[in-house]
Short mmCIF file of C-alpha atoms in Angstrom, two decimals:
data_model
loop_
_atom_site.label_atom_id
_atom_site.label_comp_id
_atom_site.label_asym_id
_atom_site.label_seq_id
_atom_site.Cartn_x
_atom_site.Cartn_y
_atom_site.Cartn_z
CA MET J 11 9.41 37.80 -50.40
CA LYS J 12 7.50 36.13 -53.04
CA GLN J 13 7.11 37.66 -56.57
CA ALA J 14 4.31 36.74 -58.56
CA VAL J 15 1.00 34.84 -58.16
CA ILE J 16 -1.13 32.91 -60.67
CA PHE J 17 -4.87 33.12 -59.98
CA ASP J 18 -7.32 31.21 -60.54
CA LEU J 19 -10.77 32.71 -61.96
CA ASP J 20 -14.18 31.64 -61.86
CA GLY J 21 -14.64 31.24 -57.67
CA THR J 22 -11.59 33.41 -57.23
CA LEU J 23 -11.32 36.65 -58.45
CA LEU J 24 -14.90 37.06 -59.74
CA ASP J 25 -18.43 35.26 -58.75
CA THR J 26 -19.42 33.77 -62.27
CA LEU J 27 -21.87 31.17 -60.89
CA GLY J 28 -25.13 33.29 -62.13
CA ASP J 29 -23.53 34.30 -65.42
CA LEU J 30 -23.00 30.35 -65.83
CA ARG J 31 -25.95 29.16 -64.99
CA GLY J 32 -27.78 31.18 -67.23
CA ALA J 33 -26.24 29.85 -70.38
CA VAL J 34 -26.37 26.21 -68.75
CA ASN J 35 -30.31 26.74 -68.48
CA ALA J 36 -31.02 28.90 -71.76
CA SER J 37 -28.95 25.91 -73.71
CA LEU J 38 -31.07 23.74 -71.73
CA ALA J 39 -34.14 25.13 -72.43
CA MET J 40 -33.52 24.65 -76.37
CA ARG J 41 -33.86 21.43 -75.74
CA SER J 42 -36.85 21.48 -73.63
CA LEU J 43 -35.23 19.84 -70.81
CA PRO J 44 -35.33 21.56 -66.94
CA PRO J 45 -33.29 24.07 -65.67
CA ARG J 46 -30.43 23.43 -63.04
CA SER J 47 -30.29 25.30 -59.56
CA LEU J 48 -27.64 27.88 -58.99
CA GLU J 49 -26.06 25.01 -56.49
CA GLU J 50 -25.98 22.05 -59.36
CA VAL J 51 -24.22 24.43 -61.34
CA CYS J 52 -21.58 25.26 -58.52
CA ALA J 53 -20.67 21.45 -57.96
CA PHE J 54 -20.86 20.77 -61.98
CA VAL J 55 -17.97 23.64 -62.81
CA GLY J 56 -14.25 23.40 -62.33
CA ASN J 57 -13.09 20.88 -64.74
CA GLY J 58 -13.73 22.93 -68.23
CA VAL J 59 -16.82 24.06 -70.09
CA ARG J 60 -17.51 20.77 -72.03
CA ASN J 61 -17.47 19.38 -69.13
CA LEU J 62 -19.42 21.46 -67.33
CA MET J 63 -22.23 21.24 -70.41
CA LYS J 64 -22.12 17.24 -69.78
CA ARG J 65 -22.66 17.03 -66.30
CA ALA J 66 -25.99 19.41 -66.72
CA LEU J 67 -27.23 17.50 -69.62
CA PRO J 68 -29.56 14.03 -68.45
CA GLN J 69 -26.54 11.10 -67.92
CA GLY J 70 -26.19 9.23 -70.86
CA THR J 71 -26.89 12.17 -73.61
CA PRO J 72 -24.63 11.43 -76.98
CA ASP J 73 -21.28 13.35 -77.36
CA GLU J 74 -22.78 14.99 -80.33
CA GLU J 75 -26.02 16.32 -78.55
CA ILE J 76 -23.07 17.80 -75.83
CA ASP J 77 -21.61 19.22 -78.74
CA HIS J 78 -24.13 20.67 -79.89
CA ALA J 79 -25.45 21.88 -75.89
CA LEU J 80 -22.13 23.23 -75.72
CA ALA J 81 -21.48 25.56 -79.01
CA ASP J 82 -25.39 27.31 -77.73
CA PHE J 83 -24.17 27.33 -74.42
CA LYS J 84 -20.88 29.59 -76.06
CA THR J 85 -22.72 31.72 -78.13
CA TYR J 86 -25.18 32.22 -74.70
CA TYR J 87 -22.27 32.97 -72.26
CA ALA J 88 -20.79 35.05 -75.23
CA GLN J 89 -23.83 37.38 -75.25
CA HIS J 90 -24.23 37.55 -71.38
CA LEU J 91 -20.64 37.50 -69.60
CA CYS J 92 -21.28 40.31 -67.41
CA ASP J 93 -24.96 40.03 -66.38
CA GLU J 94 -24.41 39.00 -62.93
CA THR J 95 -20.54 38.33 -62.91
CA ARG J 96 -18.93 40.87 -60.20
CA PRO J 97 -15.74 40.77 -58.49
CA TYR J 98 -15.53 39.52 -54.94
CA GLU J 99 -15.08 41.62 -52.33
CA GLY J 100 -11.35 43.17 -51.68
CA ILE J 101 -10.53 41.40 -55.13
CA PRO J 102 -9.94 44.95 -56.90
CA GLU J 103 -7.93 46.47 -54.02
CA LEU J 104 -5.67 43.53 -54.02
CA LEU J 105 -4.82 43.56 -57.74
CA THR J 106 -4.17 47.28 -56.87
CA GLN J 107 -1.98 46.14 -53.82
CA LEU J 108 -0.08 43.65 -56.00
CA LYS J 109 0.64 46.20 -58.92
CA GLN J 110 2.21 48.62 -56.77
CA ARG J 111 4.21 45.84 -54.92
CA GLY J 112 5.51 44.90 -58.21
CA ILE J 113 4.01 41.38 -58.23
CA LYS J 114 3.73 39.41 -61.29
CA THR J 115 0.50 38.12 -61.70
CA ALA J 116 -1.55 35.82 -64.25
CA VAL J 117 -4.67 34.10 -64.47
CA LEU J 118 -5.20 30.72 -65.16
CA SER J 119 -8.27 29.13 -65.99
CA ASN J 120 -10.27 25.96 -67.34
CA LYS J 121 -13.02 28.74 -69.31
CA LEU J 122 -12.66 29.43 -72.46
CA ASP J 123 -9.58 31.52 -72.84
CA SER J 124 -11.61 34.41 -75.11
CA ALA J 125 -14.17 34.66 -72.26
CA SER J 126 -11.47 34.50 -69.80
CA LYS J 127 -9.52 37.38 -71.27
CA GLN J 128 -12.63 39.74 -72.02
CA LEU J 129 -13.97 39.23 -68.51
CA ILE J 130 -10.48 40.45 -67.07
CA GLU J 131 -10.19 43.35 -69.54
CA HIS J 132 -13.72 43.85 -68.24
CA TYR J 133 -13.52 43.86 -64.60
CA PHE J 134 -9.53 44.25 -64.06
CA PRO J 135 -8.11 46.28 -67.57
CA GLY J 136 -4.35 46.52 -66.97
CA GLN J 137 -4.21 44.83 -63.78
CA LEU J 138 -2.54 41.12 -64.91
CA ASP J 139 0.32 40.44 -66.31
CA VAL J 140 -0.76 37.08 -68.14
CA VAL J 141 -4.69 35.52 -68.46
CA PHE J 142 -4.81 32.28 -69.82
CA GLY J 143 -7.82 30.33 -70.53
CA GLU J 144 -8.49 26.49 -71.59
CA ARG J 145 -6.53 27.00 -75.39
CA ALA J 146 -6.82 23.99 -78.59
CA GLY J 147 -3.74 21.64 -77.48
CA VAL J 148 -3.16 22.53 -74.50
CA PRO J 149 -4.48 20.49 -71.45
CA ARG J 150 -7.05 21.76 -69.12
CA LYS J 151 -5.59 21.87 -65.40
CA PRO J 152 -4.86 20.00 -62.91
CA ASP J 153 -2.06 18.87 -65.97
CA PRO J 154 0.35 21.70 -64.70
CA ALA J 155 1.48 22.43 -68.73
CA SER J 156 -0.67 25.62 -68.43
CA CYS J 157 0.94 26.32 -65.42
CA ASN J 158 4.56 25.73 -66.40
CA GLU J 159 4.04 27.86 -69.11
CA VAL J 160 3.15 30.69 -67.24
CA VAL J 161 5.76 30.09 -64.69
CA ASP J 162 8.75 30.29 -67.51
CA LEU J 163 6.93 33.33 -68.93
CA PHE J 164 7.82 35.00 -65.44
CA GLY J 165 10.58 33.79 -65.38
CA VAL J 166 10.64 33.60 -61.40
CA PRO J 167 11.48 30.50 -59.01
CA LYS J 168 8.46 28.25 -57.69
CA GLU J 169 9.45 29.14 -54.83
CA GLN J 170 8.62 31.96 -54.98
CA ILE J 171 5.15 31.98 -56.65
CA LEU J 172 1.88 31.21 -55.02
CA TYR J 173 -0.51 29.47 -56.73
CA VAL J 174 -4.77 30.47 -55.80
CA GLY J 175 -7.67 29.21 -56.06
CA ASP J 176 -10.73 28.21 -54.79
CA SER J 177 -11.05 24.05 -55.85
CA ASP J 178 -9.83 20.69 -55.66
CA VAL J 179 -8.61 21.09 -59.23
CA ASP J 180 -6.78 24.21 -58.26
CA MET J 181 -5.29 22.65 -55.32
CA GLN J 182 -4.15 19.46 -57.63
CA THR J 183 -2.99 21.82 -60.22
CA ALA J 184 -0.90 23.80 -57.68
CA LYS J 185 0.79 20.50 -56.32
CA ASN J 186 1.51 19.16 -60.10
CA ALA J 187 3.47 21.93 -60.87
CA GLY J 188 5.46 22.43 -57.71
CA LEU J 189 3.57 25.53 -56.14
CA THR J 190 2.55 26.41 -53.02
CA ALA J 191 -1.30 25.83 -53.03
CA VAL J 192 -3.56 28.81 -51.02
CA GLY J 193 -6.96 28.04 -51.23
CA VAL J 194 -9.77 30.78 -50.89
CA THR J 195 -13.17 29.92 -49.04
CA TRP J 196 -15.29 32.71 -50.36
CA GLY J 197 -15.58 30.29 -53.81
CA PHE J 198 -17.46 27.02 -55.11
CA ARG J 199 -15.74 24.43 -52.77
CA GLU J 200 -15.60 24.03 -49.04
CA ARG J 201 -13.27 24.31 -46.57
CA ARG J 202 -12.63 20.05 -46.75
CA VAL J 203 -12.44 19.57 -50.13
CA LEU J 204 -9.39 21.95 -50.54
CA LEU J 205 -7.94 20.87 -47.67
CA ASP J 206 -8.26 17.20 -48.93
CA SER J 207 -7.09 18.21 -52.21
CA GLY J 208 -3.80 19.42 -50.72
CA ALA J 209 -4.08 22.89 -49.62
CA ASP J 210 -1.04 24.34 -47.90
CA VAL J 211 -2.77 27.09 -46.50
CA LEU J 212 -6.87 28.69 -46.69
CA ILE J 213 -7.09 32.12 -46.50
CA ASP J 214 -10.77 33.99 -45.62
CA ARG J 215 -10.24 37.15 -47.14
CA PRO J 216 -8.31 38.33 -50.27
CA ALA J 217 -6.12 40.87 -48.10
CA GLN J 218 -5.00 37.79 -46.17
CA LEU J 219 -2.33 36.83 -49.05
CA LEU J 220 -0.35 39.99 -49.20
CA ASP J 221 0.92 38.63 -45.66
CA LEU J 222 1.65 35.55 -47.32
CA LEU J 223 3.56 37.32 -50.16
CA ALA J 224 5.66 38.64 -47.16
CA PRO J 225 5.58 36.07 -44.48
CA GLU J 226 8.30 37.47 -42.37
CA GLU J 227 6.30 40.74 -42.05
CA LEU J 228 3.70 38.87 -41.00
CA ILE J 229 5.63 36.73 -38.41
CA ARG J 230 7.57 39.50 -36.63
CA ARG J 231 3.58 41.14 -36.29
CA VAL J 232 2.47 38.13 -34.52
CA CYS J 233 5.91 37.66 -32.22
CA ARG J 234 5.24 41.02 -31.37
CA ALA J 235 2.12 40.62 -30.46
CA PHE J 236 2.72 37.34 -28.33
CA GLU J 237 5.62 39.26 -26.74
CA GLN J 238 3.49 41.99 -25.73
CA ARG J 239 1.22 40.08 -23.39
CA GLY J 240 4.25 38.43 -21.84
CA PHE J 241 4.76 35.29 -23.63
CA THR J 242 8.23 34.09 -25.13
CA THR J 243 8.04 33.60 -28.67
CA ALA J 244 10.49 31.71 -31.52
CA TYR J 245 9.81 31.14 -35.17
CA PHE J 246 11.57 28.47 -37.54
CA ASP J 247 11.10 27.49 -41.37
CA THR J 248 11.50 24.18 -40.89
CA LYS J 249 9.65 21.85 -38.74
CA GLU J 250 13.22 19.67 -38.34
CA GLN J 251 14.77 23.37 -36.80
CA ALA J 252 11.62 23.61 -34.50
CA ALA J 253 12.23 19.95 -33.40
CA ALA J 254 16.06 20.62 -32.59
CA TYR J 255 15.78 23.92 -31.15
CA LEU J 256 13.01 22.20 -29.06
CA ALA J 257 15.36 19.18 -27.96
CA GLN J 258 18.11 21.53 -27.20
CA GLU J 259 15.95 24.02 -24.38
CA THR J 260 14.49 20.40 -22.64
CA ALA J 261 17.67 18.56 -22.62
CA GLY J 262 17.61 16.87 -19.10
CA LYS J 263 14.03 17.49 -18.31
CA SER J 264 11.52 15.92 -17.60
CA VAL J 265 8.59 16.41 -20.61
CA SER J 266 4.86 15.50 -20.79
CA LEU J 267 3.31 16.01 -24.80
CA GLY J 268 -0.30 16.58 -25.17
CA GLY J 269 -2.18 14.72 -27.61
CA SER J 270 -1.21 16.50 -30.95
CA VAL J 271 -1.28 16.03 -34.56
CA THR J 272 1.67 18.67 -34.95
CA LEU J 273 4.12 17.51 -32.82
CA ASP J 274 3.57 13.83 -34.02
CA GLU J 275 4.12 15.13 -37.65
CA MET J 276 7.52 16.75 -36.37
CA ASN J 277 7.95 13.12 -34.63
CA LEU J 278 8.71 15.01 -31.11
CA TYR J 279 8.43 11.78 -29.56
CA GLU J 280 11.85 10.67 -30.36
CA VAL J 281 13.81 14.07 -31.00
CA LEU J 282 13.16 14.69 -27.16
CA GLY J 283 13.81 11.55 -25.93
CA GLU J 284 17.31 11.29 -27.22
CA LYS J 285 17.94 13.72 -24.79
CA SER J 286 14.88 14.28 -22.29
CA ASP J 287 12.89 11.94 -20.34
CA VAL J 288 9.41 11.96 -22.35
CA SER J 289 6.30 11.13 -21.90
CA TRP J 290 3.24 10.68 -24.47
CA HIS J 291 -0.06 9.44 -23.57
CA TRP J 292 -0.17 8.32 -27.55
CA LYS J 293 3.26 6.25 -27.07
CA GLY J 294 0.86 4.14 -24.21
CA ASP J 295 3.17 6.04 -21.35
CA GLY J 296 -0.15 7.84 -19.65
CA TYR J 297 -0.12 11.01 -18.95
CA ARG J 298 1.90 12.80 -17.31
CA GLN J 299 0.97 15.73 -15.07
CA ASP J 300 4.37 16.30 -12.66
CA ALA J 301 7.02 16.97 -16.07
CA GLU J 302 9.21 20.43 -15.76
CA VAL J 303 8.11 20.85 -19.00
CA TYR J 304 4.35 20.43 -21.11
CA MET J 305 4.08 21.01 -24.63
CA THR J 306 1.26 20.77 -27.21
CA SER J 307 -0.15 22.54 -30.09
CA ALA J 308 -2.88 25.01 -30.69
CA ASN J 309 -5.96 24.47 -32.60
CA ALA J 310 -5.51 28.19 -33.96
CA LEU J 311 -3.73 30.92 -32.69
CA SER J 312 -4.48 35.33 -33.60
CA GLU J 313 -2.55 37.19 -35.13
CA THR J 314 -3.25 39.80 -31.93
CA GLY J 315 -1.54 37.14 -29.42
CA GLU J 316 -4.08 34.59 -28.49
CA ILE J 317 -3.61 30.68 -28.18
CA VAL J 318 -7.14 28.76 -28.53
CA ASN J 319 -7.80 25.27 -27.68
CA ILE J 320 -10.81 23.30 -27.95
CA ASP J 321 -11.01 20.01 -25.99
CA GLY J 322 -12.75 17.17 -24.83
CA ARG J 323 -11.40 15.11 -22.32
CA GLY J 324 -9.28 18.01 -21.24
CA ASN J 325 -5.91 16.76 -19.90
CA ARG J 326 -4.55 18.61 -23.27
CA VAL J 327 -5.88 21.66 -22.28
CA ALA J 328 -5.07 21.76 -18.44
CA GLY J 329 -1.46 21.61 -19.14
CA THR J 330 -1.40 24.59 -20.71
CA LEU J 331 -3.15 25.96 -17.87
CA TYR J 332 -1.39 24.84 -14.77
CA GLY J 333 1.55 22.05 -13.76
CA ALA J 334 4.31 22.57 -15.43
CA LYS J 335 6.82 25.19 -14.51
CA GLN J 336 7.76 25.81 -18.60
CA VAL J 337 5.26 25.36 -21.39
CA PHE J 338 5.96 25.11 -25.04
CA VAL J 339 3.12 25.65 -27.86
CA VAL J 340 4.21 24.67 -31.25
CA CYS J 341 1.70 25.56 -34.13
CA GLY J 342 2.60 25.91 -37.89
CA ILE J 343 1.57 28.66 -39.74
CA ASN J 344 -1.49 27.30 -41.19
CA LYS J 345 -3.36 28.00 -37.46
CA LEU J 346 -2.78 31.66 -37.77
CA ALA J 347 -6.28 33.38 -37.59
CA PRO J 348 -6.38 37.11 -38.12
CA THR J 349 -8.23 38.14 -34.94
CA LEU J 350 -9.68 36.24 -31.79
CA ALA J 351 -13.06 35.53 -33.62
CA ASP J 352 -11.63 34.50 -36.39
CA ALA J 353 -8.98 31.75 -34.22
CA LEU J 354 -12.34 30.36 -32.60
CA GLU J 355 -13.85 29.98 -35.61
CA ARG J 356 -10.69 27.93 -37.31
CA ALA J 357 -10.78 26.03 -33.86
CA GLN J 358 -14.47 25.30 -34.06
CA ASN J 359 -14.92 24.83 -37.91
CA VAL J 360 -11.45 23.65 -39.29
CA ALA J 361 -9.48 21.83 -36.01
CA ALA J 362 -12.59 20.27 -33.90
CA PRO J 363 -14.32 19.23 -37.14
CA ARG J 364 -10.89 17.40 -38.43
CA ASN J 365 -10.26 15.75 -35.29
CA ALA J 366 -13.29 14.11 -35.03
CA ALA J 367 -12.72 12.72 -37.91
CA ARG J 368 -9.66 11.28 -37.20
CA LEU J 369 -10.84 9.99 -34.54
CA ALA J 370 -13.86 8.29 -36.12
CA CYS J 371 -16.48 10.36 -33.12
CA ASP J 372 -20.01 9.23 -33.56
CA THR J 373 -20.94 13.11 -34.64
CA PRO J 374 -21.94 14.48 -38.10
CA CYS J 375 -18.79 16.45 -38.59
CA ALA J 376 -16.68 13.38 -38.45
CA LYS J 377 -19.60 11.51 -40.87
CA GLN J 378 -19.13 14.47 -43.25
CA GLY J 379 -15.41 14.38 -43.56
CA GLY J 380 -14.51 16.97 -40.98
CA ASP J 381 -16.35 19.57 -43.07
CA ARG J 382 -17.30 22.28 -40.35
CA CYS J 383 -18.92 22.20 -37.13
CA TYR J 384 -22.67 21.05 -36.51
CA ALA J 385 -23.44 22.16 -33.25
CA CYS J 386 -24.18 19.14 -32.16
CA GLN J 387 -25.28 17.43 -29.00
CA SER J 388 -23.81 13.93 -29.63
CA SER J 389 -22.50 12.09 -27.03
CA GLY J 390 -19.55 11.38 -28.85
CA LYS J 391 -18.56 15.22 -29.25
CA ILE J 392 -15.40 16.41 -28.57
CA CYS J 393 -16.43 20.04 -28.25
CA ARG J 394 -16.61 20.28 -24.54
CA ALA J 395 -14.32 23.49 -23.68
CA THR J 396 -12.98 25.91 -25.25
CA VAL J 397 -9.64 28.35 -24.16
CA ILE J 398 -8.35 30.65 -24.60
CA ILE J 399 -5.30 31.99 -23.30
CA HIS J 400 -4.45 35.75 -23.75
CA ALA J 401 -1.17 35.34 -21.17
CA PRO J 402 1.06 33.61 -19.70
CA MET J 403 -0.38 31.74 -16.48
CA MET J 404 0.65 32.89 -13.10
CA GLY J 405 3.21 30.48 -11.84
CA THR J 406 4.63 29.35 -14.79
CA GLU J 407 8.66 30.54 -15.58
CA ARG J 408 8.59 30.60 -19.42
CA TYR J 409 5.08 29.97 -21.79
CA GLU J 410 6.49 30.04 -25.24
CA VAL J 411 5.25 29.96 -28.36
CA VAL J 412 6.86 28.24 -31.45
CA LEU J 413 6.01 29.55 -35.09
CA VAL J 414 7.34 26.93 -37.76
CA GLY J 415 6.73 28.10 -41.19
CA GLU J 416 4.90 25.13 -43.01
CA THR J 417 1.38 23.71 -42.19
CA LEU J 418 1.14 21.48 -39.42
CA GLY J 419 -1.41 19.65 -37.94
CA PHE J 420 -4.86 20.75 -38.21
#
């Protein structure tokens, strides 16, 4: 079980955008400049208040004028911190749960230190152990200095700490400090930005963080859900352990691999090939339909025991439905989604767009870097069939879900 959590503030615990915009526009109005929209201010935040004000001012504004505008921003913001700011839904309950479980908590923000402390005291009094904002002489995030200071105060090994934030700056901070990076999707940045910046896992609701704190409980629950539906299951902490297990279980058999970034990241073609007759069209072998074992990954697994895949050509999902006597579906824990609806959402708006971008498809999602589904009708789309497997297919001797405690694939 994890022992500590470091949170970002703006966009993670609190929706502060309205009040930030109010302070920005108050400073701009003093200079007879047009106001900025909520969307513009959202794009400007993340690297400290001076950068926020610099971006809001006309390009080329002298440093001296930026400093004056920043001073006016600070004065106004200090008086209007809590006009529109609100905790995100589920955050107060999450902090209460963490307190009850004895989890150490901190806030690490690029917001002014005084404002950070004032906001935490107003909205979450006594709920957090450490609160640091921007301080003189301490580099801002993503520099890891302030994060490492928190780690030292906690006295907890880094592998037992989660860093939770909503921006690329936060994900970079976590990576620079050697912490597990948890991206939240309810904040100021899109999923694609978080994933591209190194997020180890994304969560869509605050309560999901509790499962990350005690992953063994989550894994037990997920395995039980699949086993109740008739699947067999296995769990391994690392991809190397999982690969060794799969090589043992398929030794001496003919194995066909379905298109999968996960399998590629695990080097399964090479590992399994030492003991088995392996074919994979990704390696130029052609697609084999008569193998004894079929192995692939999934776009999503629901915690209620369903497997979800979206496919374009159909050969990948076909193997999960018919032909092989044994089927292995191998997934990192990043593929887990709380419900079937969440799993479908993940397949459509996370996995499929990123695969389209990987394949350089002529689709809106690919052209936008795989950010989300645009429900297009493009001739190059790969979203042509969505398959939900509720239970092992009739005729299979073994249908196994293999979970790996790492981020793998899309």
